[in-house]
XYZ file of C-alpha atoms in Angstrom:
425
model
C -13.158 -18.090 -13.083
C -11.134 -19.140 -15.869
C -7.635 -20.720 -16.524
C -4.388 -19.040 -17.850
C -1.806 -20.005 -19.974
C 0.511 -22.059 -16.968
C -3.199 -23.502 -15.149
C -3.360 -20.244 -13.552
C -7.446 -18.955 -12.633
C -7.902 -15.961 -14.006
C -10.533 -14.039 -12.026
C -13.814 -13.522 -13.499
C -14.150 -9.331 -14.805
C -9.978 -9.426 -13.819
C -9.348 -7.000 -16.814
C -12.310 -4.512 -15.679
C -11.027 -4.815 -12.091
C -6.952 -3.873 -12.905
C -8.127 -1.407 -15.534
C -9.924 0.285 -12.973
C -7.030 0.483 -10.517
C -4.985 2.202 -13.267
C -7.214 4.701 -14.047
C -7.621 5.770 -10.168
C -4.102 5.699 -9.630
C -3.874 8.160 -12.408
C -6.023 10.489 -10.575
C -4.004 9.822 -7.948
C -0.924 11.234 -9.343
C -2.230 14.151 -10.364
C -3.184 15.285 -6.975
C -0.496 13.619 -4.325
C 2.805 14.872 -5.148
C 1.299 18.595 -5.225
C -1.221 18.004 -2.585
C -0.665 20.993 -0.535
C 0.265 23.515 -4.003
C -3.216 21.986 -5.498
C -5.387 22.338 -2.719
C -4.137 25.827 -2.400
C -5.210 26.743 -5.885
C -8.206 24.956 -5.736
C -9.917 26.108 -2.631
C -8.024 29.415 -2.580
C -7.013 29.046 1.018
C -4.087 29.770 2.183
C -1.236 27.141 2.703
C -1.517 27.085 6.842
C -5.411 26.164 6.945
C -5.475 23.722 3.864
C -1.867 22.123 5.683
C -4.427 22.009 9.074
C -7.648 20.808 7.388
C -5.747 17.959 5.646
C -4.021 16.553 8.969
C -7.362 16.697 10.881
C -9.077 14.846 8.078
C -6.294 12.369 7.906
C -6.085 11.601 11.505
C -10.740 11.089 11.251
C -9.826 8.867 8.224
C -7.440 6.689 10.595
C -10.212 6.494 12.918
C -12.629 5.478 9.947
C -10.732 2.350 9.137
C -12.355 0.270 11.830
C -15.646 1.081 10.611
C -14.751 0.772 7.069
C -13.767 -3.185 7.731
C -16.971 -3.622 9.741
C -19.134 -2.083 6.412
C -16.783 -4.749 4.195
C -17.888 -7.891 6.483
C -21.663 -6.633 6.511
C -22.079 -5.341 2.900
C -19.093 -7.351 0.826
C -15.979 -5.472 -0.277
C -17.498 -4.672 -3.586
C -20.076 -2.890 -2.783
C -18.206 -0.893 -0.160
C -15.317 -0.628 -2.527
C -17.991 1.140 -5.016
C -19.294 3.369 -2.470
C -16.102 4.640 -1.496
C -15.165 5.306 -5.716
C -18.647 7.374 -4.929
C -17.054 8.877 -2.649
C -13.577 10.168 -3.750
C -15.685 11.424 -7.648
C -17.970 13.513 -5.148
C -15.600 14.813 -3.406
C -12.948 16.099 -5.785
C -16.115 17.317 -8.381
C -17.052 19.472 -5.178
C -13.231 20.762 -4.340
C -13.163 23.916 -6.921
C -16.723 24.604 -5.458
C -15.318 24.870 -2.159
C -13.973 28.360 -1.647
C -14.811 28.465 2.175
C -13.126 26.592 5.514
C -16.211 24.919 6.141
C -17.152 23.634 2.919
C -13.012 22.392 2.396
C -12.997 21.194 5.351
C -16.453 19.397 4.944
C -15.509 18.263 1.592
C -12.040 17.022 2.523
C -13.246 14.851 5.573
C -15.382 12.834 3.145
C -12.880 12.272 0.941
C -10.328 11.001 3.521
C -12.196 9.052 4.887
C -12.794 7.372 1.670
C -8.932 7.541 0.785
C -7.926 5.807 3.986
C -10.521 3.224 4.185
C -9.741 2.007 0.698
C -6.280 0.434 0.581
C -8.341 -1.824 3.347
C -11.343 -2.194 1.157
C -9.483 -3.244 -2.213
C -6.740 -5.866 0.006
C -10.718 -7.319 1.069
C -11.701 -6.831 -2.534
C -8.757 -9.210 -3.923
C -10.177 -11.710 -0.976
C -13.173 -11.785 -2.087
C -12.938 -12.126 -6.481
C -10.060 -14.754 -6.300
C -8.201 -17.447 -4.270
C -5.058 -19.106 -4.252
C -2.344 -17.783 -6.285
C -4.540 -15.636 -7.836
C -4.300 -13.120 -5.026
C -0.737 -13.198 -5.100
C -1.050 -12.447 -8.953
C -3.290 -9.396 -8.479
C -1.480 -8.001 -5.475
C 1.359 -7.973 -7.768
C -0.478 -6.417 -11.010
C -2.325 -4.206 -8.768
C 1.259 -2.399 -7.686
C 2.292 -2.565 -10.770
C -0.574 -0.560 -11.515
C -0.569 1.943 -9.006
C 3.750 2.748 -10.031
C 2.644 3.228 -13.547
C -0.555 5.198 -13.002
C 0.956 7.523 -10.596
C 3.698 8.207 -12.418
C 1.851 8.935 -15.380
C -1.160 11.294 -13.425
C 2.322 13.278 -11.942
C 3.063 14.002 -15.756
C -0.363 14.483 -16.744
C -0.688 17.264 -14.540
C 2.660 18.975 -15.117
C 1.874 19.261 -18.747
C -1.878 20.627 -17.404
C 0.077 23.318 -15.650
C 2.420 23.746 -18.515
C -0.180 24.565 -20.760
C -2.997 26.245 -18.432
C -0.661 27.709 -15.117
C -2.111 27.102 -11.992
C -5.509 27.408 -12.779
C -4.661 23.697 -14.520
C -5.590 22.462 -10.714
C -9.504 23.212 -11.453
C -9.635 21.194 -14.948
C -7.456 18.291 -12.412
C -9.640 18.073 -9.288
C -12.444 17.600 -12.221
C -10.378 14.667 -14.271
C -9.877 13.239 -11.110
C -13.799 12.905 -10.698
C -14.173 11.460 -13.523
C -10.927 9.073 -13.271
C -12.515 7.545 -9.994
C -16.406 7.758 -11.319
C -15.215 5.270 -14.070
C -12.701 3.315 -12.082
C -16.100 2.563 -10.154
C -18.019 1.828 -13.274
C -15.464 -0.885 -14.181
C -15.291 -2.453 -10.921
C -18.711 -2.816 -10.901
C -17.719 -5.942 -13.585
C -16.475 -7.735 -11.423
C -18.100 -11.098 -10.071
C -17.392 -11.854 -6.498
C -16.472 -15.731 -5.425
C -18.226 -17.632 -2.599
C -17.441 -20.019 -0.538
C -19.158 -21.656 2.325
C -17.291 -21.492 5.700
C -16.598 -25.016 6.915
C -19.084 -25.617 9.713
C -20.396 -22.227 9.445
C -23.626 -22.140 12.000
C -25.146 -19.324 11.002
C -24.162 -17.098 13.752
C -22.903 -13.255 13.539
C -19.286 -13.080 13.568
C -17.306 -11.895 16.926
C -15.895 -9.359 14.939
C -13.255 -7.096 16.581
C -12.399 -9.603 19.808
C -12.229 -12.209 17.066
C -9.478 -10.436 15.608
C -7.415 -9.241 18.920
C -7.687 -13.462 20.047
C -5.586 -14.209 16.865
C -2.010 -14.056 18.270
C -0.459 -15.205 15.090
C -2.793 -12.585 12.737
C -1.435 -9.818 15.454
C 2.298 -11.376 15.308
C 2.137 -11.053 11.642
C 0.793 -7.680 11.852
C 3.567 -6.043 14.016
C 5.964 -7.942 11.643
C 4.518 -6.164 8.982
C 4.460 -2.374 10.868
C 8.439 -3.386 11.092
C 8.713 -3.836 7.496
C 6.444 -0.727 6.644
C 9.230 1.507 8.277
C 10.663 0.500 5.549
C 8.304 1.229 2.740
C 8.372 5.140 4.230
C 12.396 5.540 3.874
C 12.742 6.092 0.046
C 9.568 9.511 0.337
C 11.030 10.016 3.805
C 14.435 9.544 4.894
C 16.400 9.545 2.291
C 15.976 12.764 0.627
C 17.273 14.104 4.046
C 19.750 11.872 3.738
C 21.230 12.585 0.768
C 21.248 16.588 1.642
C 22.095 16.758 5.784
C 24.382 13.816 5.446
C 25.767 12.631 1.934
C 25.743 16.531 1.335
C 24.244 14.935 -2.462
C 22.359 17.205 -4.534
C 18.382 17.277 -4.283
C 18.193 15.766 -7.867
C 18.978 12.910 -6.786
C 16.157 11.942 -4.829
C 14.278 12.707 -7.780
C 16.607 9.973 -10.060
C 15.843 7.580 -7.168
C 12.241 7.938 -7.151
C 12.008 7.337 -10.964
C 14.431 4.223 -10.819
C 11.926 2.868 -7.899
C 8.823 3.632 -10.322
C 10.233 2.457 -13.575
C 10.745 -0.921 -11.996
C 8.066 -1.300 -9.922
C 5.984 -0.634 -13.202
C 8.274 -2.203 -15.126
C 9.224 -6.008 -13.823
C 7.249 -5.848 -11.283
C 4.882 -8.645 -12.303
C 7.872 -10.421 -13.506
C 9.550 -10.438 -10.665
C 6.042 -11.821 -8.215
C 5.669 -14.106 -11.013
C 8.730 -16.042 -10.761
C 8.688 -15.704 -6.877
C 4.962 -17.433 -7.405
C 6.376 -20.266 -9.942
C 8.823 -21.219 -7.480
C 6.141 -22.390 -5.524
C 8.006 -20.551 -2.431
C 5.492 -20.104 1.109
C 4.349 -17.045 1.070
C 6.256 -16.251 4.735
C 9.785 -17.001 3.441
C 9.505 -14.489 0.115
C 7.748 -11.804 2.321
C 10.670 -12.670 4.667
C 13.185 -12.649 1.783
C 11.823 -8.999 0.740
C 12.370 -8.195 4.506
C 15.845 -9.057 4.146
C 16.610 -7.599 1.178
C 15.378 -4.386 2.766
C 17.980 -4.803 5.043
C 20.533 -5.434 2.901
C 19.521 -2.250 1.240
C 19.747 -0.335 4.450
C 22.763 -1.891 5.386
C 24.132 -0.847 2.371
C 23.212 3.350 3.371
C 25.631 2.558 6.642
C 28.453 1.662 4.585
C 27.969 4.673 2.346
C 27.418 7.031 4.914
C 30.754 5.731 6.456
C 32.742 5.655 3.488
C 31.119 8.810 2.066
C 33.073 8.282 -1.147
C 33.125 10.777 -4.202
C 29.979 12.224 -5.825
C 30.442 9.507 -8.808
C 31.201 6.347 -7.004
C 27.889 7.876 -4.345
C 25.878 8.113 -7.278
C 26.484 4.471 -8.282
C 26.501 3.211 -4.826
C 22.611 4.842 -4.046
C 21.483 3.166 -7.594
C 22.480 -0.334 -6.501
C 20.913 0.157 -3.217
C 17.989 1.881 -4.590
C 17.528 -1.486 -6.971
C 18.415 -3.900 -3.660
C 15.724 -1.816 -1.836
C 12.695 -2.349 -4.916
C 13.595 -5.974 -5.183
C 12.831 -6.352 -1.836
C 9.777 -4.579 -2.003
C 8.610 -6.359 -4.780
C 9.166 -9.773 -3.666
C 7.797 -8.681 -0.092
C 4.261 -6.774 -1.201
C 2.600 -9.145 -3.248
C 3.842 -12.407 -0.495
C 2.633 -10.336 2.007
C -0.149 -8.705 0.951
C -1.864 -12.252 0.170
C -0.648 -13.615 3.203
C -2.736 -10.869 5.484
C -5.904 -11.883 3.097
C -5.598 -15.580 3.097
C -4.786 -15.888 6.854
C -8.086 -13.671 7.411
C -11.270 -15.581 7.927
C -13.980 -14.818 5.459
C -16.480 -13.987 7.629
C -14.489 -11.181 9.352
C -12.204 -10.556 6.609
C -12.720 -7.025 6.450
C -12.224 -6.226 10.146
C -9.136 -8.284 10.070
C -7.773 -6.391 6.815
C -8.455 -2.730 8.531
C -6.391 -4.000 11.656
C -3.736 -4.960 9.555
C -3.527 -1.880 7.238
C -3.225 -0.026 10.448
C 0.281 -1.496 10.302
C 1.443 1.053 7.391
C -0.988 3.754 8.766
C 0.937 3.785 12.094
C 3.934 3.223 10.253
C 3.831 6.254 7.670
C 2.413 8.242 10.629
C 5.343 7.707 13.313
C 8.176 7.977 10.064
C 8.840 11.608 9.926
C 9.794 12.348 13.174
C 11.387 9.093 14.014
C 13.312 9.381 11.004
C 14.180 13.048 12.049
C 15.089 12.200 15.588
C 17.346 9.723 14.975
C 19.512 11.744 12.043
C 19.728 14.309 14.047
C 22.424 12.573 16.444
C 23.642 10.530 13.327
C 22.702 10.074 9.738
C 23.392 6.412 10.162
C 21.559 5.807 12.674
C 18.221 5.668 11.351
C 19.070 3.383 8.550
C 20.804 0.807 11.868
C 16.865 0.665 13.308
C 15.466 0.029 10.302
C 18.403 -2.738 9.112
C 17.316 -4.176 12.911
C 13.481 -3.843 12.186
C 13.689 -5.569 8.666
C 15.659 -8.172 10.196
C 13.604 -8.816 13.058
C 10.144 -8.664 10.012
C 12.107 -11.549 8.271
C 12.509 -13.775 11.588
C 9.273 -13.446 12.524
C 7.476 -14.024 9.981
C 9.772 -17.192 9.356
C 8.992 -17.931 13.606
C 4.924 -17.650 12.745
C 4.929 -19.990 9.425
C 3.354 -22.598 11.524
C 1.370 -21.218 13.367
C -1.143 -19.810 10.311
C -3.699 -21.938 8.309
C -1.734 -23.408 5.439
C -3.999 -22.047 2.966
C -2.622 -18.749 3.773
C 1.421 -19.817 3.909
C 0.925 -21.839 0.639
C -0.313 -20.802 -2.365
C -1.538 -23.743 -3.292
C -1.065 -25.696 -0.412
C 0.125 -29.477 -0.576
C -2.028 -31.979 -0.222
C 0.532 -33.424 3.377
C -0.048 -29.646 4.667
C -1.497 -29.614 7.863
C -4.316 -27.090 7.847
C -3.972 -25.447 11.364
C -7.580 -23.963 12.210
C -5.767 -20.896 14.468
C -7.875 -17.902 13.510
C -9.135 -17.520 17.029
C -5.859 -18.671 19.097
C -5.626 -18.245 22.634
């Protein structure tokens, strides 16, 4: 490692390892926001199956996760982390070639797997190339990253079909090959850090039951499925919102995503960088992003009561839309290196895949909770999630001491207590 400007370590290959973030979430953007239209004109298959094959494949990915943070512990996150690059070049390289059910369906369960293994696999990665405020450093640059790169593969692609039509998607699947092929290449750079566990004896790990004794990991990890609610209501609630409710026009969901991106790219490294300078514990600015959620959310009941005019709406959604990225900016980066540090290094990787179940569950029970609940009152939805950020914010204030300090902190002080919990009864 070496040091920043400000005594910050800079992890060793760091450039190799965000560079290849941005490229794959370049490849990502060309694909997501069209997935079902670019499957479709891939494959050739008709909407219904390719709609089918994908929610099978996601549901074995879920399933995979376990397994994938087992692989992590046993083989290190890079290597895993490279396999799974492997994976996702194969598979989208094969996708034009894959004109039948079978061989979609075939191809598409090896790439989800890959896909939802690997948010666990690079949150294990970050554990394993740098410690202390590094990790809150790269969480932050990392979704940074991802903002700008998707954004930009979502343009990419529209001027592909601009130029090309539809059969744009073939030259696509292939760029995204080759995106994730050399996002692999330059995460192969990177060095890995070691450290001996204190009074390690040598044995295997308990894995799994390890992870289900931790009461605080699992307390932290149903605070964080509360916030993750959250994370789905800008993609999910609120473009039903704005038409069943607001009675807003559809464009502007569209303004709303772009303000979200633009800052998220834009200051969002700013923004995790002051938060880290302040020297704050890493519970209280997760907590504070919790509560700016809700202040966000809080802010949709008001407007949904007062349903003003269409100009003073339109102002009224771009201040909450800027409360609501605040708080996710000050809330990922806290809390993603809070889930890493509090993780044990042995069994990092199985406690990381129970963790990112959090926002798997999460994204997967949205939609028709979401749906449900503005059905009796477009309000309501945005009261249960006000409640559940609320309730994210107090308990992760409630379980500050009872994780290791070197996961609350930091840099934790030198009067600290370091609280050896990770297998609490």
């Amino acid at each position: 490692m070496k040091m920043r400007a400000g005594g910050e370590v800079r992890v060793a290959g760091e450039r190799s390892l965000l560079l290849g973030i941005g490229i794959s979430a370049v490849g990502i953007g060309m694909y997501v926001p069209f997935s079902l239209v670019f499957f479709h004109h891939v494959t050739g298959l008709s909407f219904t199956l390719v709609g089918l094959v994908m929610t099978v494949t996601g549901v074995a990915g879920l399933a995979f996760m376990p397994l994938a943070g087992t692989a992590v512990d046993r083989f290190g996150a890079k290597n895993v982390n490279l396999v799974l690059y492997g994976m996702r070049a194969l598979g989208f390289a094969l996708y034009p070639l894959a004109g039948s059910l079978p061989a979609f369906a075939a191809v598409a369960l090896v790439t989800a797997l890959a896909d939802r293994s690997f948010g666990v696999v690079q949150q294990s990665l970050i554990g394993e190339v740098a410690q202390g405020s590094a990790r809150d450093r790269l969480q932050a640059s990392t979704r940074a990253l991802q903002n700008a790169g998707m954004g930009a593969g979502a343009l990419l692609v529209s001027g592909v079909l601009a130029l090309w039509g539809t059969g744009g998607f073939t030259y696509t699947a292939w760029a995204n090959s080759l995106a994730f092929a050399l996002a692999g290449l330059l995460v192969s750079r990177v060095r890995p850090v070691r450290v001996a566990a204190a009074g390690s004896t040598g044995r295997a790990p308990a894995g799994y039951r390890m992870v289900l004794r931790d009461r605080p990991f699992l307390g932290l990890t149903a605070a964080n499925f509360c916030a993750a609610l959250g994370y789905s209501a800008l993609s999910v609630l609120f473009p039903l919102y704005l038409s069943t409710w607001l009675m807003a026009p559809d464009s502007l969901t569209g303004a709303a995503f772009t303000v979200n991106t633009v800052l998220c790219a834009g200051i969002g490294v700013l923004i995790a960088g002051r938060v880290r300078r302040s020297g704050a514990r890493r519970t209280r600015s997760a907590a504070l992003g919790s509560v700016l959620f809700a202040a966000a959310f809080a802010g949709q009941i008001v407007l949904g009561t007062l349903r003003p005019g269409q100009r003073a709406t339109l102002v009224a959604l771009l201040v909450i839309v800027v409360v609501y990225t605040l708080g996710e900016l000050v809330h990922s980066p806290s809390g993603g290196a809070l889930s890493v540090s509090a993780a044990p290094e042995a069994v990092r990787g199985r406690y990381l895949a129970t963790y990112q179940l959090s926002y798997s569950l999460a994204s997967a029970l949205a939609p028709s909770l979401f749906t449900a609940l503005l059905a009796v009152d477009g309000r309501l939805p945005w009261a249960v999630l006000t409640v559940a950020a609320l309730g994210a914010a107090l308990a992760l204030i409630r379980l500050e001491r009872h994780l290791p300090a070197e996961a609350v902190y930091a840099q934790p002080p030198a009067t600290a207590p370091r609280t050896p919990v990770y297998a609490a009864a």
